[in-house]
mmCIF file of C-alpha atoms and ligand atoms in Angstrom:
data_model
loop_
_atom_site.group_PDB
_atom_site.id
_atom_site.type_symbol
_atom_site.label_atom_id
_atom_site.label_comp_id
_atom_site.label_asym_id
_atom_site.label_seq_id
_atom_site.Cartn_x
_atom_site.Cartn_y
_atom_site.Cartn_z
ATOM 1 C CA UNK A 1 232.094 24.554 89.358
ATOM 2 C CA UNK A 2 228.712 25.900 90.364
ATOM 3 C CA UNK A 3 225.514 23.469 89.974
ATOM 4 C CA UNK A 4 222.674 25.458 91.700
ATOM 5 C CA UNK A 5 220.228 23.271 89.918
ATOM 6 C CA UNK A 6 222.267 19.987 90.869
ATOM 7 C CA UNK A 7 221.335 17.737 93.812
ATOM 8 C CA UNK A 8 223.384 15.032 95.673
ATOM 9 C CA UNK A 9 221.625 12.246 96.999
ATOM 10 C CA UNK A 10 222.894 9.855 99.410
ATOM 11 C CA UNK A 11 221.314 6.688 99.592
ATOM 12 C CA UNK A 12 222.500 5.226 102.747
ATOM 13 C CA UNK A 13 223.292 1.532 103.020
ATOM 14 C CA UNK A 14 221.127 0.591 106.086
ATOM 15 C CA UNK A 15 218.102 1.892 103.745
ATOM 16 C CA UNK A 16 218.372 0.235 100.574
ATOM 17 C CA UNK A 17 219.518 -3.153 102.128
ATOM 18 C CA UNK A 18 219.424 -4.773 105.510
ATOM 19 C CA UNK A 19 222.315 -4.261 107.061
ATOM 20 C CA UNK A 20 221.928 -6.366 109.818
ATOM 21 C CA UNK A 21 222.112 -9.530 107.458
ATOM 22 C CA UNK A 22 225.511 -11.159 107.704
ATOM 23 C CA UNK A 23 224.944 -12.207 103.882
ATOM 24 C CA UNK A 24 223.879 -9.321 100.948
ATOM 25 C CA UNK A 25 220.464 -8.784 101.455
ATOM 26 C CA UNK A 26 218.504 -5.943 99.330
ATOM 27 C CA UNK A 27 215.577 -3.768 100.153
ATOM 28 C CA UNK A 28 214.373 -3.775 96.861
ATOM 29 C CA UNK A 29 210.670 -2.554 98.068
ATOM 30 C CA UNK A 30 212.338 0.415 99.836
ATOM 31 C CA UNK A 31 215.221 1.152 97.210
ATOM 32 C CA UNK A 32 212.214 1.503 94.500
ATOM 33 C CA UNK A 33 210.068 4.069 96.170
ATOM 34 C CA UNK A 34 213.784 5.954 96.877
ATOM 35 C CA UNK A 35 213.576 5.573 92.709
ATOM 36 C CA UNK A 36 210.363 6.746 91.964
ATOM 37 C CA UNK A 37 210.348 9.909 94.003
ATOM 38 C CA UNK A 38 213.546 10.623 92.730
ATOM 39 C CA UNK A 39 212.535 9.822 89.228
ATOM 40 C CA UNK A 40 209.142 12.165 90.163
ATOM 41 C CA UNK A 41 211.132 15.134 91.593
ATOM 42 C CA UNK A 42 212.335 15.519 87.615
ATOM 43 C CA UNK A 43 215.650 17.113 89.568
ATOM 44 C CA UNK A 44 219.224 16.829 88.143
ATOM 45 C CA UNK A 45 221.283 14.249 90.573
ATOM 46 C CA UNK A 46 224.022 12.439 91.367
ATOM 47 C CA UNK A 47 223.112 9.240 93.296
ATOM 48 C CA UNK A 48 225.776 7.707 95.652
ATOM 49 C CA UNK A 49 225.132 4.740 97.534
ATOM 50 C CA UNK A 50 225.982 3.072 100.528
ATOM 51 C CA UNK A 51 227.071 -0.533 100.940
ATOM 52 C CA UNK A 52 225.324 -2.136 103.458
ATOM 53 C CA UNK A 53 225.199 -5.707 104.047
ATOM 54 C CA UNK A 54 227.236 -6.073 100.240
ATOM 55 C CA UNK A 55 229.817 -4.256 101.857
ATOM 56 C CA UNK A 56 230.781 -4.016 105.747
ATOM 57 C CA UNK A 57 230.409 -7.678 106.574
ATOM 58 C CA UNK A 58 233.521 -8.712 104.313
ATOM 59 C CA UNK A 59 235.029 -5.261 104.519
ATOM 60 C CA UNK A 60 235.655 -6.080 108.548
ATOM 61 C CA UNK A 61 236.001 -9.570 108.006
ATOM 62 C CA UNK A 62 239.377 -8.972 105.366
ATOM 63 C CA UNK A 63 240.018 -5.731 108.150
ATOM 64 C CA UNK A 64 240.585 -4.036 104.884
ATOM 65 C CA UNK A 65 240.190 -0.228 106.252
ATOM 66 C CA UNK A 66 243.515 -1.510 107.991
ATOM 67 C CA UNK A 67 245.155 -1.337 105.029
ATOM 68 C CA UNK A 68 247.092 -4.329 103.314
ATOM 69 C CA UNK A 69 248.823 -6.259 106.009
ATOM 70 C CA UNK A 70 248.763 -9.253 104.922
ATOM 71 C CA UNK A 71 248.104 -11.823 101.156
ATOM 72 C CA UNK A 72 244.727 -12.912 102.164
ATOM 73 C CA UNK A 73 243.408 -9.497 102.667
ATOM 74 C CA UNK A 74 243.618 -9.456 98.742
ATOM 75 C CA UNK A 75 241.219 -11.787 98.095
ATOM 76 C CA UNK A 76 238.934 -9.906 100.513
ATOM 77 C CA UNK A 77 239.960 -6.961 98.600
ATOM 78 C CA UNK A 78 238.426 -8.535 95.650
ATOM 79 C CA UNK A 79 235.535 -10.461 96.814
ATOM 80 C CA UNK A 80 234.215 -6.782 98.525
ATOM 81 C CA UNK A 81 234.705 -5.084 94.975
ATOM 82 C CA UNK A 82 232.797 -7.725 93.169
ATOM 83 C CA UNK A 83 229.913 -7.822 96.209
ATOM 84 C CA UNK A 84 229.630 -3.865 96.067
ATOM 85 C CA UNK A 85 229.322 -3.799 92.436
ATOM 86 C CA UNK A 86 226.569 -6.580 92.717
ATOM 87 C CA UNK A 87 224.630 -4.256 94.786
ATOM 88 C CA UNK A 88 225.477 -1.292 92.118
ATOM 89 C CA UNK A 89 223.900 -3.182 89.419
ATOM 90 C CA UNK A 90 221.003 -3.806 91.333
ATOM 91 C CA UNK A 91 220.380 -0.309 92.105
ATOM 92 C CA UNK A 92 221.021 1.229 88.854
ATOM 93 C CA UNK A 93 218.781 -1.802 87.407
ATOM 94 C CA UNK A 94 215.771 0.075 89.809
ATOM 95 C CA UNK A 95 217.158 3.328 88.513
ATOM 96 C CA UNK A 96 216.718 2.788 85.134
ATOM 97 C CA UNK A 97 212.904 1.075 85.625
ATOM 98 C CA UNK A 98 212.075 3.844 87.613
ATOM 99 C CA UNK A 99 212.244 6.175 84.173
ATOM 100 C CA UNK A 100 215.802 7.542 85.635
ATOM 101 C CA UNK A 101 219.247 7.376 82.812
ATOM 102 C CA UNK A 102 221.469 5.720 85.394
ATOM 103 C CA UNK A 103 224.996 5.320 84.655
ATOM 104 C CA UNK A 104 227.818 3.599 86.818
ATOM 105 C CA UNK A 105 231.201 4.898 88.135
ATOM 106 C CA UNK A 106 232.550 2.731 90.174
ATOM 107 C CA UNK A 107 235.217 4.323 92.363
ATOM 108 C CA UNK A 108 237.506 1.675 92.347
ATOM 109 C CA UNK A 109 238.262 2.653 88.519
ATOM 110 C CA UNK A 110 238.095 6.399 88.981
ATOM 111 C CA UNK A 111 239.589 7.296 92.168
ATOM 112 C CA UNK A 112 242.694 6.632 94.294
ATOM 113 C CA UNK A 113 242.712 7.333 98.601
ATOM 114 C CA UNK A 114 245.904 8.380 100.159
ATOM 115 C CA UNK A 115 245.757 7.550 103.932
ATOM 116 C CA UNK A 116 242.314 6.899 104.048
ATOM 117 C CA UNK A 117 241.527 10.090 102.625
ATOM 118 C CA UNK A 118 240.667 11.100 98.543
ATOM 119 C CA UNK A 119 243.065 11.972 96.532
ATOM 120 C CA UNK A 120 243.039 11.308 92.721
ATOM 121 C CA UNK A 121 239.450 11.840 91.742
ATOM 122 C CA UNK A 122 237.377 11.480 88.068
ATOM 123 C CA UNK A 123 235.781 14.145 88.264
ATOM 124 C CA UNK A 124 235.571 14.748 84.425
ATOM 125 C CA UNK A 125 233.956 11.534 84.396
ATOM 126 C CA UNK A 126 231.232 12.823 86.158
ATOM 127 C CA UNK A 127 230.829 16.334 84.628
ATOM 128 C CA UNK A 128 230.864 14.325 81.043
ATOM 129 C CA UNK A 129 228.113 12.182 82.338
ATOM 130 C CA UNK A 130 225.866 15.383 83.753
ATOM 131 C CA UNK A 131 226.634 17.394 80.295
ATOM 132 C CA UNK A 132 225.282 14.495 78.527
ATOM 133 C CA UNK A 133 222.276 14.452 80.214
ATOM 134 C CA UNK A 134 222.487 11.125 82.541
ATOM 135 C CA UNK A 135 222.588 10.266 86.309
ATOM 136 C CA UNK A 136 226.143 9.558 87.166
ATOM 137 C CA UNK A 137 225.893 6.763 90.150
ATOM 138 C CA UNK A 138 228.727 5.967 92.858
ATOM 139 C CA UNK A 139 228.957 4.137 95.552
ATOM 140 C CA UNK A 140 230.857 3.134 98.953
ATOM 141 C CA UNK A 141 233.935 0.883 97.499
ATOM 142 C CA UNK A 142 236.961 -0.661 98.357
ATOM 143 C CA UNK A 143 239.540 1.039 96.474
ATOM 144 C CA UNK A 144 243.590 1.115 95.975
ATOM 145 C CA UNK A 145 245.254 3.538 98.907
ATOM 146 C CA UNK A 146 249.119 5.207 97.889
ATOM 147 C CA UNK A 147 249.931 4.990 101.281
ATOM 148 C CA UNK A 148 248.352 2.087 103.253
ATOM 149 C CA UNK A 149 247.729 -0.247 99.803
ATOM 150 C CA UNK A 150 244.249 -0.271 100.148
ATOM 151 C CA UNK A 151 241.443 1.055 102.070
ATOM 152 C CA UNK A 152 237.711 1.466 102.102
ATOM 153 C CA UNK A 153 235.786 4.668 100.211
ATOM 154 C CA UNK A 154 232.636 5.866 101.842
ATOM 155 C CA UNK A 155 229.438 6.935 99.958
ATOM 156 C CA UNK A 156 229.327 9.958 102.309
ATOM 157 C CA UNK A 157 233.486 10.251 101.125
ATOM 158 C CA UNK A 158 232.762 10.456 98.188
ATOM 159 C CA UNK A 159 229.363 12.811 98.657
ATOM 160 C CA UNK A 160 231.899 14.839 100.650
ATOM 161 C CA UNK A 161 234.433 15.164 97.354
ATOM 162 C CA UNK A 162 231.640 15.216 94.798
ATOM 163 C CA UNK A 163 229.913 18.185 96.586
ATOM 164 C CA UNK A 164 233.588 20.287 96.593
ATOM 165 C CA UNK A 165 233.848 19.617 93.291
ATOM 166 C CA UNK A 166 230.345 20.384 91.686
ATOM 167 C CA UNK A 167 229.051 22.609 94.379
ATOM 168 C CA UNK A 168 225.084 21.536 94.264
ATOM 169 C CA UNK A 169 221.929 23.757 95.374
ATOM 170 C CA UNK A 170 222.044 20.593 98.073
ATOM 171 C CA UNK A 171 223.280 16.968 99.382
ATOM 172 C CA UNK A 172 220.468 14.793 100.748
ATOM 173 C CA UNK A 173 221.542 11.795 103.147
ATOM 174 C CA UNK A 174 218.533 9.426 103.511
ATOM 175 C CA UNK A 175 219.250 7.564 106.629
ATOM 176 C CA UNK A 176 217.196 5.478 108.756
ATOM 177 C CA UNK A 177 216.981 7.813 111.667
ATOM 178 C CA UNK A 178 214.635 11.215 110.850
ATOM 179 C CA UNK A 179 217.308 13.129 110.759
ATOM 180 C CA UNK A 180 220.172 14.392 113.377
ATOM 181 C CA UNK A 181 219.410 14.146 117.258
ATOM 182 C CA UNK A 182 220.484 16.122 120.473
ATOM 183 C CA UNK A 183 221.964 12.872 121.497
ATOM 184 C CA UNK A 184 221.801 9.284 120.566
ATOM 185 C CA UNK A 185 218.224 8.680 118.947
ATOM 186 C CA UNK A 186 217.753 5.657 120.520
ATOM 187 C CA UNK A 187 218.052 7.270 124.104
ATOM 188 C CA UNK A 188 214.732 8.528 125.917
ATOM 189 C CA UNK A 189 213.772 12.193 125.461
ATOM 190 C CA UNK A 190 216.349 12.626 122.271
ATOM 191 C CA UNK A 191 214.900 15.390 120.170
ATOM 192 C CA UNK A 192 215.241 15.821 116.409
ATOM 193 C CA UNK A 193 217.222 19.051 115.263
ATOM 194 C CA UNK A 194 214.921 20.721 112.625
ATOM 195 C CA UNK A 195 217.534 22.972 111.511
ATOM 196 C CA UNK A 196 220.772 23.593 112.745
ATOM 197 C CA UNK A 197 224.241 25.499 111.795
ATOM 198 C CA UNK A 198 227.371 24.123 110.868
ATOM 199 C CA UNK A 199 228.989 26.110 113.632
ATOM 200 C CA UNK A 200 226.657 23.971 116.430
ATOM 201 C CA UNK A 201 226.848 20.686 114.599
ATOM 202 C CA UNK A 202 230.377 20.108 116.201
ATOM 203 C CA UNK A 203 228.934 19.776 119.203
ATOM 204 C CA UNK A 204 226.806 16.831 118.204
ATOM 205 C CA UNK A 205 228.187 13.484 119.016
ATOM 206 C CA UNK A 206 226.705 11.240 116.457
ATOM 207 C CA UNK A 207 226.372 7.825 117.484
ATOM 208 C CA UNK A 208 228.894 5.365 116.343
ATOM 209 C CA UNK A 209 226.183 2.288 114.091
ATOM 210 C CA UNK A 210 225.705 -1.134 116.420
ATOM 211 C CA UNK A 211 226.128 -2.917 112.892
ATOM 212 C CA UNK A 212 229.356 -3.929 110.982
ATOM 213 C CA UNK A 213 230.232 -0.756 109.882
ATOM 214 C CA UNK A 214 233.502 -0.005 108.956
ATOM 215 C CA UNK A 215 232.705 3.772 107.728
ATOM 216 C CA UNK A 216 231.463 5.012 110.777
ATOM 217 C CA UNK A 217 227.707 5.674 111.002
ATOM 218 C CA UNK A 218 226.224 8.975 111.924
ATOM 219 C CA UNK A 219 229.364 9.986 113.499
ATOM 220 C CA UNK A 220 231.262 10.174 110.385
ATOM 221 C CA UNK A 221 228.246 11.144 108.678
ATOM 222 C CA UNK A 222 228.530 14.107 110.712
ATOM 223 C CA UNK A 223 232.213 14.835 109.969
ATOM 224 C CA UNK A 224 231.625 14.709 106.391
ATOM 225 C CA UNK A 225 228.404 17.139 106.642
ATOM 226 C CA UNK A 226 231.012 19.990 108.699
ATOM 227 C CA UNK A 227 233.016 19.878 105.489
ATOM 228 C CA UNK A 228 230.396 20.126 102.970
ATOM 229 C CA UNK A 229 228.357 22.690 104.554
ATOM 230 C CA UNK A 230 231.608 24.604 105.667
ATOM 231 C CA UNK A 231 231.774 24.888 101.585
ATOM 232 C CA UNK A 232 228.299 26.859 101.590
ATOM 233 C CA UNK A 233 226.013 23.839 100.502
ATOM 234 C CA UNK A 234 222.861 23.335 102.463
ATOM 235 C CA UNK A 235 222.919 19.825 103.831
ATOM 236 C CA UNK A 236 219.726 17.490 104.677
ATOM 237 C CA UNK A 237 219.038 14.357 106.572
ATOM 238 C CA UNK A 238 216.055 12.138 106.529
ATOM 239 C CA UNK A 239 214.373 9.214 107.054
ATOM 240 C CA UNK A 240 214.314 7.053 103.641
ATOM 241 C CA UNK A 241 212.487 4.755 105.231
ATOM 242 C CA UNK A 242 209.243 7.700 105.544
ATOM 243 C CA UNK A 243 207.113 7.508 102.245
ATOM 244 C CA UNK A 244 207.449 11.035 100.573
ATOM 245 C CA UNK A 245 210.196 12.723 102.518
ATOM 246 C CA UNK A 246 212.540 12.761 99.931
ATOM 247 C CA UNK A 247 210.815 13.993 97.584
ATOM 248 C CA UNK A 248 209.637 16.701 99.414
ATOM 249 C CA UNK A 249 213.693 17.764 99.848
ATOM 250 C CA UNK A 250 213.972 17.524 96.659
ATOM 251 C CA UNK A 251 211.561 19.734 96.188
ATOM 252 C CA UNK A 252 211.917 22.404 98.125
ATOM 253 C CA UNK A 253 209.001 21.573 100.254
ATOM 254 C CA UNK A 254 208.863 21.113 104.189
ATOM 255 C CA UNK A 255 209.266 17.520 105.734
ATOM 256 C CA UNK A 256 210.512 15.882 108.835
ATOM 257 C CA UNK A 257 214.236 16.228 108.446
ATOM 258 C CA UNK A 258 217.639 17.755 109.576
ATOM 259 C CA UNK A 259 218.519 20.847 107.603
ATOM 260 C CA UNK A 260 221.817 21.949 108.325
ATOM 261 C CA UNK A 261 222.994 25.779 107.110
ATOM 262 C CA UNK A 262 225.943 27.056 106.034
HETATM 263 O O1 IP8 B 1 228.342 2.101 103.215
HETATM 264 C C1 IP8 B 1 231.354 1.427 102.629
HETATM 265 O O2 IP8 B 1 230.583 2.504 102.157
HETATM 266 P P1 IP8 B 1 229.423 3.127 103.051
HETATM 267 C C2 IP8 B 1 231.953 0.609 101.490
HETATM 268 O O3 IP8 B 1 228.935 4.333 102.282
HETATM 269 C C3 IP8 B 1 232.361 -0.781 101.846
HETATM 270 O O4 IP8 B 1 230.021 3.516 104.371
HETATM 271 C C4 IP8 B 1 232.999 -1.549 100.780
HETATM 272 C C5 IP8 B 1 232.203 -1.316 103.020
#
């Protein structure tokens, strides 16, 4: 299904809240900027979300990307649900102030994972949603597993799924690093990668986050970037934390960022 007017943005979880807080903290100065150039860029979108602190703290406390092992995992199960979909209000409550016709779909009532990996997916719930004219939102979730019982859904998953299935002019991933690095960005001398192919990407290590992240960081940010762009779609990272830089991707227009080529 070919959207070359369609753009999917990732809003990563260590933008929009602080992901260093043990407890569910939101950006919410950050996460409405993110809205109005969004909003501004009068572009057709899909917004997925990370989790951040509503997330990976109880995610790794219940080990639920383990699978279920054992009863109290379930209630871990649940509270991580109801915490992600706390944080999923929140942002399509910015959404929606920011001028933008956000709608919700959470994945843990669309989609089923076998082994970790995506298998039953709603996709005609998000096609409806674009034909009608509105914002489909989605987010990182913890979601039922055929194989292990449960397990937990990445936004950059589910970017990954959304982008074989609707083939956009582009996915955006606003990070909070300025885009992908020679080697860990936090090292001395690391340089920023303006623009780089899919076929040189592998070569990248992608640092594993210092935080409680159960998803992976840039590392399997990375992964699911080979697989999109491997599709043909043009892939960008920024800095979400920069004023203006995602609205200049979404434009079109130059900024400091990653672009990775087919
Ligand atoms: O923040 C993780 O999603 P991500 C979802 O996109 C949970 O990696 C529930 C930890």
């Amino acid at each position: 299904m070919l959207n070359d007017d369609l753009i999917i943005v990732k809003l990563g979880g260590s933008v929009i809240t602080d992901k260093k807080s043990e407890t569910p903290k939101l950006r919410t100065a950050v996460l409405r900027r993110l809205a109005k150039e969004i909003a501004a860029s009068g572009k057709r979108t899909i917004i997925v979300h990370g989790a951040g602190s509503f997330g990976h703290p109880l995610a790794k406390k219940y080990k639920l990307n383990d699978g279920l092992i054992e009863e109290s995992q379930k209630k871990g199960f649940a509270l991580t649900q109801a915490s992600v979909r706390r944080l999923n209000l929140k942002v399509i409550d910015v959404l929606q102030n920011a001028g933008i016709s956000a709608i919700s779909l959470p994945p843990g009532a669309i989609l089923k994972c076998r082994g970790g990996k995506v298998a039953e997916f709603g996709a005609g719930a998000f096609d409806g949603y674009l034909r009608a004219g509105l914002v489909p939102v989605t987010f990182g979730d913890a979601v039922i597993d055929e194989s292990k019982g449960f397990c937990i859904c990445s936004g950059d998953l589910l970017v990954e799924k959304l982008a074989c299935e609707f083939e956009p002019e582009k996915v955006i991933f606003a990070a909070d690093v300025d885009g992908i690095f020679d080697r860990n960005p936090a090292e001395r001398y690391a340089k920023l990668l303006r623009e780089i192919s899919v076929g040189k990407i592998g070569k990248i290590a992608g640092e594993k986050s210092r935080h409680t992240d159960v998803t992976g960081g840039m590392k399997g940010k990375i992964e699911s970037i080979k697989r999109i762009v491997a599709k043909g779609t043009q892939a960008v990272v920024l800095n979400g934390n920069k004023k203006g830089r995602l609205l200049s991707a979404l434009l079109g227009k130059e900024t400091v960022c990653t672009k990775v080529e087919p």
